[in-house]
Amino acid sequence: MTSVPGPESIDDLLDRVHVVALPMRVKFRGITEREVALVEGPAGWGEFGAFPEYADDEAAHWLASALEMAWQGPPPALRSRVPVNATIPAVAAGEVPGILERFPGCTTVKVKVAEAGQELVDDVARVATVLQTRPGVRVRVDANGAWSVDEAAHAVRVLDQAVRAADASRAPGAGPVALDGPGLEYVEQPCATVDELVQLRERLAADGVRVDVAADESIRRADDPLRVIRAGGADRAVVKVAPLGGPRRLLAVAAELGVLVTVSSALDSAVGVSAGVAAAAALPGRGLPGHGEIFDDDDVANPTAGDAAAHSTNPAADPTVIPAAGLGTGGFFHEDVVETGALTLVDGHLPVCSVVPDPARLAGLRAAPDRRDWWLDRIRRCHAQL
């Protein structure tokens, strides 16, 4: 792996580590408590939170990201705040309104689908409740690679029509669902492999289903993150800072991908989320024609320029606009490592700012000694691969 700025020695690094366990409001990825290792460096704080099942060679990218933020700091920002989407886990439809309350002002919602033990009808109910609770939002769904091509083709068609049927502009009894109305924004990682994604895109096109396919795992867990785009397996990319090795590496990959990019988080603490915000804030936009209703002028404001882009009458067509980022996951925690209000959603946006953990919270959320030892051993192994 390419060398990255960092501590003078492994002992210096380990002396800077704080391991915390964050209690969660809802089960997500099968866990109710999220452990991460935070690193205090000369340029700020970084987060190492590779999930336990990840092997050391993959987890080493996450450590590189933590070191970049702690020793280099964030890349230069192009905007002062970042629009984010609300995220709905694979919960019962009745729980959706309460979860949406944790995402004030978000006009894009990502809904988890294809959960083991659930059926498509559960996914449809979840999506329908989102649109009943917050009419007019854009909806994207995430299957985490769980569907076969046949299952995905059917599910995407059904979910897309469910979104169109919930269009608040349609009067009751207005007739068949219009095929040219706003449907799903995109489906994220509907199938597991690149070949399946290619087949699915061809199938959707043949069926007349106009829903973008976005790749996530096929980028962040791939030896070649560009392969899925080159093969024609995705219209969009969902990218995360830590798995790609840091904000600067994410920006480089996004430039090579050449498609619309959604910056997302990996169930991070406020420290990890701030790295995602930093990357999204530095991401050159590609314009979002046809989605003007979701953005406001502040989405494209450049704090260093103050030019016409900040006053665009059609911000969605402006090339500096970015898709709503999947960085609003802080609402899944009962407690986080920063003081309340330090990194808070305002009108569906997160501010671009430095994040410094509160010492009292670091102490109160400290992981058990055996878990701290586990993380320190893991850091030693991963650091040896950098």
mmCIF file of C-alpha atoms in Angstrom:
data_model
loop_
_atom_site.group_PDB
_atom_site.id
_atom_site.type_symbol
_atom_site.label_atom_id
_atom_site.label_comp_id
_atom_site.label_asym_id
_atom_site.label_seq_id
_atom_site.Cartn_x
_atom_site.Cartn_y
_atom_site.Cartn_z
ATOM 1 C CA MET A 1 0.000 0.000 0.000
ATOM 2 C CA THR A 2 1.165 3.549 -0.690
ATOM 3 C CA SER A 3 2.881 5.142 2.272
ATOM 4 C CA VAL A 4 0.856 7.722 4.171
ATOM 5 C CA PRO A 5 1.831 10.427 6.665
ATOM 6 C CA GLY A 6 1.685 9.179 10.197
ATOM 7 C CA PRO A 7 3.355 8.751 13.563
ATOM 8 C CA GLU A 8 7.046 8.210 14.049
ATOM 9 C CA SER A 9 6.485 4.744 15.480
ATOM 10 C CA ILE A 10 3.758 2.245 16.245
ATOM 11 C CA ASP A 11 4.158 3.007 19.953
ATOM 12 C CA ASP A 12 3.540 6.694 19.249
ATOM 13 C CA LEU A 13 0.387 5.758 17.347
ATOM 14 C CA LEU A 14 -0.961 3.446 20.043
ATOM 15 C CA ASP A 15 -0.424 6.124 22.690
ATOM 16 C CA ARG A 16 -2.822 8.355 20.733
ATOM 17 C CA VAL A 17 -5.664 5.811 20.450
ATOM 18 C CA HIS A 18 -9.006 5.974 22.250
ATOM 19 C CA VAL A 19 -11.309 2.957 21.798
ATOM 20 C CA VAL A 20 -14.994 3.698 22.358
ATOM 21 C CA ALA A 21 -18.240 1.725 22.208
ATOM 22 C CA LEU A 22 -21.275 3.704 21.019
ATOM 23 C CA PRO A 23 -24.720 2.359 21.999
ATOM 24 C CA MET A 24 -27.172 2.330 19.092
ATOM 25 C CA ARG A 25 -30.868 3.193 18.934
ATOM 26 C CA VAL A 26 -31.680 0.465 16.409
ATOM 27 C CA LYS A 27 -29.937 -2.667 15.205
ATOM 28 C CA PHE A 28 -27.874 -1.900 12.109
ATOM 29 C CA ARG A 29 -25.660 -4.410 10.307
ATOM 30 C CA GLY A 30 -26.723 -6.837 13.025
ATOM 31 C CA ILE A 31 -25.128 -4.869 15.889
ATOM 32 C CA THR A 32 -26.477 -2.729 18.726
ATOM 33 C CA GLU A 33 -23.128 -1.279 19.826
ATOM 34 C CA ARG A 34 -20.531 0.215 17.508
ATOM 35 C CA GLU A 35 -16.851 0.082 18.451
ATOM 36 C CA VAL A 36 -14.304 2.400 16.827
ATOM 37 C CA ALA A 37 -10.741 3.482 17.572
ATOM 38 C CA LEU A 38 -10.138 7.230 17.492
ATOM 39 C CA VAL A 39 -6.672 8.673 16.891
ATOM 40 C CA GLU A 40 -5.551 12.142 17.992
ATOM 41 C CA GLY A 41 -2.850 13.493 15.692
ATOM 42 C CA PRO A 42 -1.087 16.804 15.065
ATOM 43 C CA ALA A 43 -3.633 17.852 12.392
ATOM 44 C CA GLY A 44 -6.784 16.645 14.138
ATOM 45 C CA TRP A 45 -8.674 13.416 14.821
ATOM 46 C CA GLY A 46 -9.027 10.302 12.704
ATOM 47 C CA GLU A 47 -11.194 7.212 13.044
ATOM 48 C CA PHE A 48 -10.325 3.545 12.498
ATOM 49 C CA GLY A 49 -13.534 1.540 12.507
ATOM 50 C CA ALA A 50 -13.169 -1.337 10.053
ATOM 51 C CA PHE A 51 -15.832 -3.899 10.897
ATOM 52 C CA PRO A 52 -14.519 -6.913 12.840
ATOM 53 C CA GLU A 53 -15.085 -9.377 10.002
ATOM 54 C CA TYR A 54 -12.760 -7.463 7.654
ATOM 55 C CA ALA A 55 -9.326 -9.002 7.133
ATOM 56 C CA ASP A 56 -6.240 -6.971 7.964
ATOM 57 C CA ASP A 57 -5.353 -6.181 4.350
ATOM 58 C CA GLU A 58 -8.757 -4.580 3.825
ATOM 59 C CA ALA A 59 -8.870 -2.957 7.262
ATOM 60 C CA ALA A 60 -5.480 -1.328 6.598
ATOM 61 C CA HIS A 61 -7.196 1.094 4.196
ATOM 62 C CA TRP A 62 -9.388 2.259 7.071
ATOM 63 C CA LEU A 63 -6.301 2.873 9.200
ATOM 64 C CA ALA A 64 -4.691 4.857 6.371
ATOM 65 C CA SER A 65 -7.766 7.080 6.324
ATOM 66 C CA ALA A 66 -7.527 7.679 10.077
ATOM 67 C CA LEU A 67 -3.858 8.611 9.770
ATOM 68 C CA GLU A 68 -4.550 10.981 6.881
ATOM 69 C CA MET A 69 -7.129 12.928 8.859
ATOM 70 C CA ALA A 70 -5.005 12.938 12.025
ATOM 71 C CA TRP A 71 -1.696 13.891 10.360
ATOM 72 C CA GLN A 72 -2.744 15.786 7.188
ATOM 73 C CA GLY A 73 -6.204 17.050 7.982
ATOM 74 C CA PRO A 74 -9.020 17.488 5.446
ATOM 75 C CA PRO A 75 -8.564 18.522 1.802
ATOM 76 C CA PRO A 76 -9.568 22.086 0.809
ATOM 77 C CA ALA A 77 -13.343 22.552 0.835
ATOM 78 C CA LEU A 78 -15.406 23.790 -2.103
ATOM 79 C CA ARG A 79 -18.585 24.287 -0.071
ATOM 80 C CA SER A 80 -19.450 25.229 3.507
ATOM 81 C CA ARG A 81 -22.099 22.575 4.107
ATOM 82 C CA VAL A 82 -23.109 19.243 2.589
ATOM 83 C CA PRO A 83 -26.644 17.961 1.833
ATOM 84 C CA VAL A 84 -27.315 14.520 3.300
ATOM 85 C CA ASN A 85 -29.954 11.829 2.982
ATOM 86 C CA ALA A 86 -31.984 10.283 5.767
ATOM 87 C CA THR A 87 -31.341 6.559 6.216
ATOM 88 C CA ILE A 88 -34.071 4.069 7.095
ATOM 89 C CA PRO A 89 -32.866 0.635 8.283
ATOM 90 C CA ALA A 90 -34.850 -2.507 7.496
ATOM 91 C CA VAL A 91 -37.354 -1.800 10.269
ATOM 92 C CA ALA A 92 -41.103 -2.340 10.362
ATOM 93 C CA ALA A 93 -43.011 0.340 8.479
ATOM 94 C CA GLY A 94 -44.508 1.635 11.720
ATOM 95 C CA GLU A 95 -41.065 2.662 12.968
ATOM 96 C CA VAL A 96 -40.270 4.791 9.921
ATOM 97 C CA PRO A 97 -41.871 8.095 11.063
ATOM 98 C CA GLY A 98 -39.915 8.083 14.325
ATOM 99 C CA ILE A 99 -36.635 7.464 12.515
ATOM 100 C CA LEU A 100 -37.320 10.231 9.998
ATOM 101 C CA GLU A 101 -37.686 12.681 12.868
ATOM 102 C CA ARG A 102 -33.944 12.284 13.476
ATOM 103 C CA PHE A 103 -33.256 13.677 9.992
ATOM 104 C CA PRO A 104 -34.753 17.190 9.990
ATOM 105 C CA GLY A 105 -34.942 18.830 6.603
ATOM 106 C CA CYS A 106 -33.604 15.884 4.595
ATOM 107 C CA THR A 107 -35.267 15.785 1.186
ATOM 108 C CA THR A 108 -33.613 12.544 0.061
ATOM 109 C CA VAL A 109 -34.174 9.244 1.899
ATOM 110 C CA LYS A 110 -32.253 5.991 1.531
ATOM 111 C CA VAL A 111 -34.247 2.901 2.478
ATOM 112 C CA LYS A 112 -32.616 -0.414 3.280
ATOM 113 C CA VAL A 113 -34.279 -3.316 1.451
ATOM 114 C CA ALA A 114 -33.779 -7.052 0.817
ATOM 115 C CA GLU A 115 -33.188 -7.822 4.494
ATOM 116 C CA ALA A 116 -32.852 -11.518 5.317
ATOM 117 C CA GLY A 117 -36.142 -12.862 6.667
ATOM 118 C CA GLN A 118 -38.211 -10.109 5.041
ATOM 119 C CA GLU A 119 -40.230 -9.992 1.818
ATOM 120 C CA LEU A 120 -40.600 -7.435 -0.952
ATOM 121 C CA VAL A 121 -43.942 -6.413 0.524
ATOM 122 C CA ASP A 122 -42.055 -5.250 3.634
ATOM 123 C CA ASP A 123 -39.776 -3.109 1.474
ATOM 124 C CA VAL A 124 -42.730 -1.589 -0.360
ATOM 125 C CA ALA A 125 -44.456 -0.792 2.949
ATOM 126 C CA ARG A 126 -41.307 0.883 4.251
ATOM 127 C CA VAL A 127 -40.919 3.010 1.112
ATOM 128 C CA ALA A 128 -44.617 3.918 1.068
ATOM 129 C CA THR A 129 -44.466 5.033 4.696
ATOM 130 C CA VAL A 130 -41.472 7.245 3.932
ATOM 131 C CA LEU A 131 -43.456 9.027 1.235
ATOM 132 C CA GLN A 132 -46.578 9.267 3.384
ATOM 133 C CA THR A 133 -44.548 10.766 6.224
ATOM 134 C CA ARG A 134 -42.481 13.121 4.084
ATOM 135 C CA PRO A 135 -44.242 13.660 0.730
ATOM 136 C CA GLY A 136 -42.123 14.701 -2.218
ATOM 137 C CA VAL A 137 -38.767 13.375 -1.025
ATOM 138 C CA ARG A 138 -36.439 11.581 -3.386
ATOM 139 C CA VAL A 139 -36.103 7.881 -2.531
ATOM 140 C CA ARG A 140 -33.085 5.652 -3.092
ATOM 141 C CA VAL A 141 -32.943 2.023 -1.926
ATOM 142 C CA ASP A 142 -30.008 -0.144 -0.868
ATOM 143 C CA ALA A 143 -30.048 -3.948 -1.209
ATOM 144 C CA ASN A 144 -26.421 -4.605 -0.169
ATOM 145 C CA GLY A 145 -26.028 -7.108 -3.019
ATOM 146 C CA ALA A 146 -28.743 -9.445 -1.730
ATOM 147 C CA TRP A 147 -30.764 -9.959 -4.920
ATOM 148 C CA SER A 148 -30.234 -12.179 -7.940
ATOM 149 C CA VAL A 149 -30.646 -10.492 -11.334
ATOM 150 C CA ASP A 150 -34.231 -11.792 -11.663
ATOM 151 C CA GLU A 151 -35.127 -10.749 -8.126
ATOM 152 C CA ALA A 152 -33.590 -7.314 -8.620
ATOM 153 C CA ALA A 153 -35.334 -6.686 -11.939
ATOM 154 C CA HIS A 154 -38.697 -7.484 -10.350
ATOM 155 C CA ALA A 155 -38.051 -5.614 -7.090
ATOM 156 C CA VAL A 156 -36.748 -2.463 -8.760
ATOM 157 C CA ARG A 157 -39.789 -2.305 -11.041
ATOM 158 C CA VAL A 158 -42.166 -2.779 -8.104
ATOM 159 C CA LEU A 159 -40.410 -0.273 -5.845
ATOM 160 C CA ASP A 160 -40.116 2.281 -8.639
ATOM 161 C CA GLN A 161 -43.846 2.070 -9.298
ATOM 162 C CA ALA A 162 -44.545 2.280 -5.566
ATOM 163 C CA VAL A 163 -42.673 5.585 -5.486
ATOM 164 C CA ARG A 164 -44.508 6.865 -8.561
ATOM 165 C CA ALA A 165 -47.853 5.814 -7.085
ATOM 166 C CA ALA A 166 -47.094 7.854 -3.961
ATOM 167 C CA ASP A 167 -46.462 11.014 -5.989
ATOM 168 C CA ALA A 168 -48.273 13.671 -3.972
ATOM 169 C CA SER A 169 -49.044 15.638 -7.149
ATOM 170 C CA ARG A 170 -51.368 12.889 -8.432
ATOM 171 C CA ALA A 171 -55.000 13.227 -7.457
ATOM 172 C CA PRO A 172 -56.720 10.092 -6.111
ATOM 173 C CA GLY A 173 -58.268 8.040 -8.903
ATOM 174 C CA ALA A 174 -56.197 9.845 -11.544
ATOM 175 C CA GLY A 175 -55.639 6.636 -13.464
ATOM 176 C CA PRO A 176 -52.605 4.437 -14.111
ATOM 177 C CA VAL A 177 -49.268 5.365 -12.628
ATOM 178 C CA ALA A 178 -47.427 7.666 -15.053
ATOM 179 C CA LEU A 179 -44.182 6.152 -16.313
ATOM 180 C CA ASP A 180 -42.583 9.550 -16.832
ATOM 181 C CA GLY A 181 -43.023 10.794 -13.263
ATOM 182 C CA PRO A 182 -40.392 10.821 -10.516
ATOM 183 C CA GLY A 183 -39.574 7.304 -9.382
ATOM 184 C CA LEU A 184 -36.640 5.845 -7.498
ATOM 185 C CA GLU A 185 -33.548 8.018 -7.654
ATOM 186 C CA TYR A 186 -31.377 4.893 -7.757
ATOM 187 C CA VAL A 187 -30.963 1.372 -6.415
ATOM 188 C CA GLU A 188 -27.704 0.811 -4.571
ATOM 189 C CA GLN A 189 -25.784 -2.463 -5.028
ATOM 190 C CA PRO A 190 -28.837 -4.545 -6.006
ATOM 191 C CA CYS A 191 -26.674 -7.575 -6.903
ATOM 192 C CA ALA A 192 -23.377 -8.814 -5.527
ATOM 193 C CA THR A 193 -21.160 -9.161 -8.599
ATOM 194 C CA VAL A 194 -20.123 -6.853 -11.407
ATOM 195 C CA ASP A 195 -21.388 -9.312 -14.024
ATOM 196 C CA GLU A 196 -24.814 -9.383 -12.356
ATOM 197 C CA LEU A 197 -24.952 -5.582 -12.260
ATOM 198 C CA VAL A 198 -24.183 -5.459 -15.980
ATOM 199 C CA GLN A 199 -26.954 -7.959 -16.681
ATOM 200 C CA LEU A 200 -29.389 -6.048 -14.490
ATOM 201 C CA ARG A 201 -28.773 -2.727 -16.232
ATOM 202 C CA GLU A 202 -29.395 -4.399 -19.579
ATOM 203 C CA ARG A 203 -32.556 -6.016 -18.209
ATOM 204 C CA LEU A 204 -33.914 -2.761 -16.778
ATOM 205 C CA ALA A 205 -33.266 -0.960 -20.058
ATOM 206 C CA ALA A 206 -35.044 -3.706 -22.013
ATOM 207 C CA ASP A 207 -38.001 -3.532 -19.606
ATOM 208 C CA GLY A 208 -38.230 0.256 -19.890
ATOM 209 C CA VAL A 209 -37.451 0.766 -16.189
ATOM 210 C CA ARG A 210 -35.516 4.019 -15.900
ATOM 211 C CA VAL A 211 -33.814 3.647 -12.542
ATOM 212 C CA ASP A 212 -30.096 4.254 -12.057
ATOM 213 C CA VAL A 213 -27.956 1.458 -10.647
ATOM 214 C CA ALA A 214 -25.363 2.567 -8.093
ATOM 215 C CA ALA A 215 -22.351 0.490 -7.068
ATOM 216 C CA ASP A 216 -21.127 0.426 -3.465
ATOM 217 C CA GLU A 217 -19.468 -2.837 -2.426
ATOM 218 C CA SER A 218 -18.330 -3.365 -6.026
ATOM 219 C CA ILE A 219 -16.188 -0.259 -5.574
ATOM 220 C CA ARG A 220 -15.122 -0.108 -1.925
ATOM 221 C CA ARG A 221 -14.428 -3.852 -1.551
ATOM 222 C CA ALA A 222 -12.868 -4.377 -4.978
ATOM 223 C CA ASP A 223 -9.203 -4.706 -5.942
ATOM 224 C CA ASP A 224 -10.035 -2.468 -8.910
ATOM 225 C CA PRO A 225 -12.652 0.111 -7.851
ATOM 226 C CA LEU A 226 -13.037 1.294 -11.461
ATOM 227 C CA ARG A 227 -13.936 -2.103 -12.943
ATOM 228 C CA VAL A 228 -17.690 -1.907 -12.342
ATOM 229 C CA ILE A 229 -17.965 1.386 -14.248
ATOM 230 C CA ARG A 230 -15.717 0.243 -17.080
ATOM 231 C CA ALA A 231 -17.793 -2.926 -17.441
ATOM 232 C CA GLY A 232 -21.038 -0.965 -17.675
ATOM 233 C CA GLY A 233 -22.368 -2.230 -14.349
ATOM 234 C CA ALA A 234 -23.362 1.083 -12.771
ATOM 235 C CA ASP A 235 -24.701 4.553 -13.555
ATOM 236 C CA ARG A 236 -23.529 5.972 -10.238
ATOM 237 C CA ALA A 237 -21.033 5.284 -7.479
ATOM 238 C CA VAL A 238 -21.429 5.245 -3.701
ATOM 239 C CA VAL A 239 -18.049 5.806 -2.069
ATOM 240 C CA LYS A 240 -16.869 5.795 1.530
ATOM 241 C CA VAL A 241 -13.777 7.544 2.833
ATOM 242 C CA ALA A 242 -12.350 4.887 5.134
ATOM 243 C CA PRO A 243 -12.560 1.820 2.850
ATOM 244 C CA LEU A 244 -10.869 3.760 0.049
ATOM 245 C CA GLY A 245 -8.007 4.907 2.274
ATOM 246 C CA GLY A 246 -8.888 8.528 3.030
ATOM 247 C CA PRO A 247 -10.522 11.661 1.579
ATOM 248 C CA ARG A 248 -7.798 12.322 -0.972
ATOM 249 C CA ARG A 249 -7.907 8.784 -2.301
ATOM 250 C CA LEU A 250 -11.706 9.024 -2.509
ATOM 251 C CA LEU A 251 -11.443 12.223 -4.552
ATOM 252 C CA ALA A 252 -8.941 10.584 -6.903
ATOM 253 C CA VAL A 253 -11.164 7.531 -7.410
ATOM 254 C CA ALA A 254 -14.245 9.721 -7.933
ATOM 255 C CA ALA A 255 -12.426 11.691 -10.636
ATOM 256 C CA GLU A 256 -11.528 8.490 -12.472
ATOM 257 C CA LEU A 257 -15.017 7.010 -12.156
ATOM 258 C CA GLY A 258 -16.512 9.893 -14.119
ATOM 259 C CA VAL A 259 -20.093 9.341 -12.867
ATOM 260 C CA LEU A 260 -22.287 10.929 -10.222
ATOM 261 C CA VAL A 261 -20.882 10.095 -6.787
ATOM 262 C CA THR A 262 -22.632 9.804 -3.430
ATOM 263 C CA VAL A 263 -20.271 10.085 -0.458
ATOM 264 C CA SER A 264 -21.455 7.818 2.340
ATOM 265 C CA SER A 265 -20.429 6.795 5.847
ATOM 266 C CA ALA A 266 -19.822 3.399 7.362
ATOM 267 C CA LEU A 267 -21.727 3.716 10.644
ATOM 268 C CA ASP A 268 -19.084 6.126 11.894
ATOM 269 C CA SER A 269 -18.828 8.250 14.988
ATOM 270 C CA ALA A 270 -18.855 12.038 14.523
ATOM 271 C CA VAL A 271 -15.112 11.846 13.867
ATOM 272 C CA GLY A 272 -15.560 9.447 10.960
ATOM 273 C CA VAL A 273 -18.569 11.350 9.645
ATOM 274 C CA SER A 274 -16.505 14.553 9.609
ATOM 275 C CA ALA A 275 -14.017 12.845 7.282
ATOM 276 C CA GLY A 276 -16.884 11.998 4.932
ATOM 277 C CA VAL A 277 -18.170 15.570 5.124
ATOM 278 C CA ALA A 278 -14.663 16.813 4.309
ATOM 279 C CA ALA A 279 -14.503 14.582 1.234
ATOM 280 C CA ALA A 280 -17.985 15.591 0.068
ATOM 281 C CA ALA A 281 -17.142 19.254 0.621
ATOM 282 C CA ALA A 282 -14.088 18.887 -1.647
ATOM 283 C CA LEU A 283 -15.889 16.905 -4.353
ATOM 284 C CA PRO A 284 -16.375 18.718 -7.673
ATOM 285 C CA GLY A 285 -20.007 18.289 -8.671
ATOM 286 C CA ARG A 286 -21.249 17.040 -12.031
ATOM 287 C CA GLY A 287 -24.696 18.646 -12.065
ATOM 288 C CA LEU A 288 -28.034 16.947 -11.446
ATOM 289 C CA PRO A 289 -30.411 17.935 -14.255
ATOM 290 C CA GLY A 290 -34.035 17.236 -13.400
ATOM 291 C CA HIS A 291 -33.567 17.268 -9.630
ATOM 292 C CA GLY A 292 -33.833 20.996 -8.981
ATOM 293 C CA GLU A 293 -36.546 20.574 -6.378
ATOM 294 C CA ILE A 294 -34.175 18.986 -3.881
ATOM 295 C CA PHE A 295 -31.518 21.664 -3.686
ATOM 296 C CA ASP A 296 -31.258 25.244 -2.564
ATOM 297 C CA ASP A 297 -28.716 27.908 -3.390
ATOM 298 C CA ASP A 298 -26.666 27.213 -0.265
ATOM 299 C CA ASP A 299 -25.898 23.721 -1.547
ATOM 300 C CA VAL A 300 -23.620 25.209 -4.168
ATOM 301 C CA ALA A 301 -22.186 28.074 -2.150
ATOM 302 C CA ASN A 302 -18.402 28.344 -2.356
ATOM 303 C CA PRO A 303 -17.132 30.042 0.801
ATOM 304 C CA THR A 304 -13.997 31.223 -1.010
ATOM 305 C CA ALA A 305 -15.558 32.505 -4.211
ATOM 306 C CA GLY A 306 -19.020 33.957 -3.646
ATOM 307 C CA ASP A 307 -19.613 33.942 -7.412
ATOM 308 C CA ALA A 308 -22.692 33.372 -9.526
ATOM 309 C CA ALA A 309 -22.790 29.661 -8.663
ATOM 310 C CA ALA A 310 -23.906 30.579 -5.164
ATOM 311 C CA HIS A 311 -26.920 32.402 -6.590
ATOM 312 C CA SER A 312 -27.949 29.981 -9.328
ATOM 313 C CA THR A 313 -31.656 29.958 -10.141
ATOM 314 C CA ASN A 314 -31.285 26.321 -11.192
ATOM 315 C CA PRO A 315 -28.771 24.846 -8.721
ATOM 316 C CA ALA A 316 -29.443 21.278 -9.786
ATOM 317 C CA ALA A 317 -28.080 22.086 -13.246
ATOM 318 C CA ASP A 318 -25.007 23.752 -11.750
ATOM 319 C CA PRO A 319 -21.907 21.544 -12.040
ATOM 320 C CA THR A 320 -20.907 22.240 -8.441
ATOM 321 C CA VAL A 321 -23.972 20.475 -6.995
ATOM 322 C CA ILE A 322 -23.441 17.012 -5.512
ATOM 323 C CA PRO A 323 -25.966 14.262 -4.694
ATOM 324 C CA ALA A 324 -27.160 14.162 -1.092
ATOM 325 C CA ALA A 325 -24.479 12.350 0.899
ATOM 326 C CA GLY A 326 -25.175 9.317 3.068
ATOM 327 C CA LEU A 327 -23.581 10.900 6.115
ATOM 328 C CA GLY A 328 -26.536 11.324 8.474
ATOM 329 C CA THR A 329 -25.885 8.145 10.448
ATOM 330 C CA GLY A 330 -25.158 9.941 13.721
ATOM 331 C CA GLY A 331 -28.854 9.693 14.557
ATOM 332 C CA PHE A 332 -28.479 5.938 15.030
ATOM 333 C CA PHE A 333 -26.455 6.421 18.221
ATOM 334 C CA HIS A 334 -27.803 7.123 21.690
ATOM 335 C CA GLU A 335 -24.509 8.865 22.430
ATOM 336 C CA ASP A 336 -21.589 10.083 20.360
ATOM 337 C CA VAL A 337 -18.107 11.346 21.207
ATOM 338 C CA VAL A 338 -18.842 15.038 20.612
ATOM 339 C CA GLU A 339 -21.003 17.476 22.530
ATOM 340 C CA THR A 340 -24.607 17.809 21.391
ATOM 341 C CA GLY A 341 -24.766 20.250 18.503
ATOM 342 C CA ALA A 342 -21.138 19.869 17.442
ATOM 343 C CA LEU A 343 -22.062 18.098 14.182
ATOM 344 C CA THR A 344 -25.807 18.451 13.808
ATOM 345 C CA LEU A 345 -28.158 18.322 10.840
ATOM 346 C CA VAL A 346 -29.646 21.704 9.993
ATOM 347 C CA ASP A 347 -32.170 21.864 7.152
ATOM 348 C CA GLY A 348 -30.924 18.547 5.834
ATOM 349 C CA HIS A 349 -27.260 19.613 5.776
ATOM 350 C CA LEU A 350 -24.132 18.937 7.819
ATOM 351 C CA PRO A 351 -21.609 21.748 8.333
ATOM 352 C CA VAL A 352 -18.026 21.482 7.145
ATOM 353 C CA CYS A 353 -16.117 21.841 10.406
ATOM 354 C CA SER A 354 -13.402 20.398 12.603
ATOM 355 C CA VAL A 355 -14.604 17.802 15.094
ATOM 356 C CA VAL A 356 -12.927 17.371 18.472
ATOM 357 C CA PRO A 357 -14.202 14.664 20.845
ATOM 358 C CA ASP A 358 -15.346 15.715 24.286
ATOM 359 C CA PRO A 359 -12.934 14.278 26.910
ATOM 360 C CA ALA A 360 -15.783 13.405 29.266
ATOM 361 C CA ARG A 361 -17.562 11.474 26.533
ATOM 362 C CA LEU A 362 -14.379 9.667 25.538
ATOM 363 C CA ALA A 363 -14.076 8.517 29.128
ATOM 364 C CA GLY A 364 -17.746 7.624 29.522
ATOM 365 C CA LEU A 365 -17.872 5.640 26.271
ATOM 366 C CA ARG A 366 -14.534 3.897 26.767
ATOM 367 C CA ALA A 367 -14.597 0.288 25.587
ATOM 368 C CA ALA A 368 -13.868 -2.593 27.951
ATOM 369 C CA PRO A 369 -10.144 -3.329 28.498
ATOM 370 C CA ASP A 370 -10.224 -6.575 26.529
ATOM 371 C CA ARG A 371 -11.855 -4.802 23.583
ATOM 372 C CA ARG A 372 -9.269 -2.030 23.714
ATOM 373 C CA ASP A 373 -6.537 -4.672 23.587
ATOM 374 C CA TRP A 374 -8.251 -6.285 20.601
ATOM 375 C CA TRP A 375 -8.274 -2.995 18.701
ATOM 376 C CA LEU A 376 -4.670 -2.169 19.587
ATOM 377 C CA ASP A 377 -3.510 -5.572 18.334
ATOM 378 C CA ARG A 378 -5.452 -5.009 15.142
ATOM 379 C CA ILE A 379 -3.904 -1.575 14.652
ATOM 380 C CA ARG A 380 -0.422 -3.088 15.024
ATOM 381 C CA ARG A 381 -1.152 -5.660 12.325
ATOM 382 C CA CYS A 382 -2.764 -3.166 9.936
ATOM 383 C CA HIS A 383 -0.051 -0.560 10.452
ATOM 384 C CA ALA A 384 2.559 -3.120 9.387
ATOM 385 C CA GLN A 385 0.825 -3.249 5.968
ATOM 386 C CA LEU A 386 0.947 0.498 5.294
#
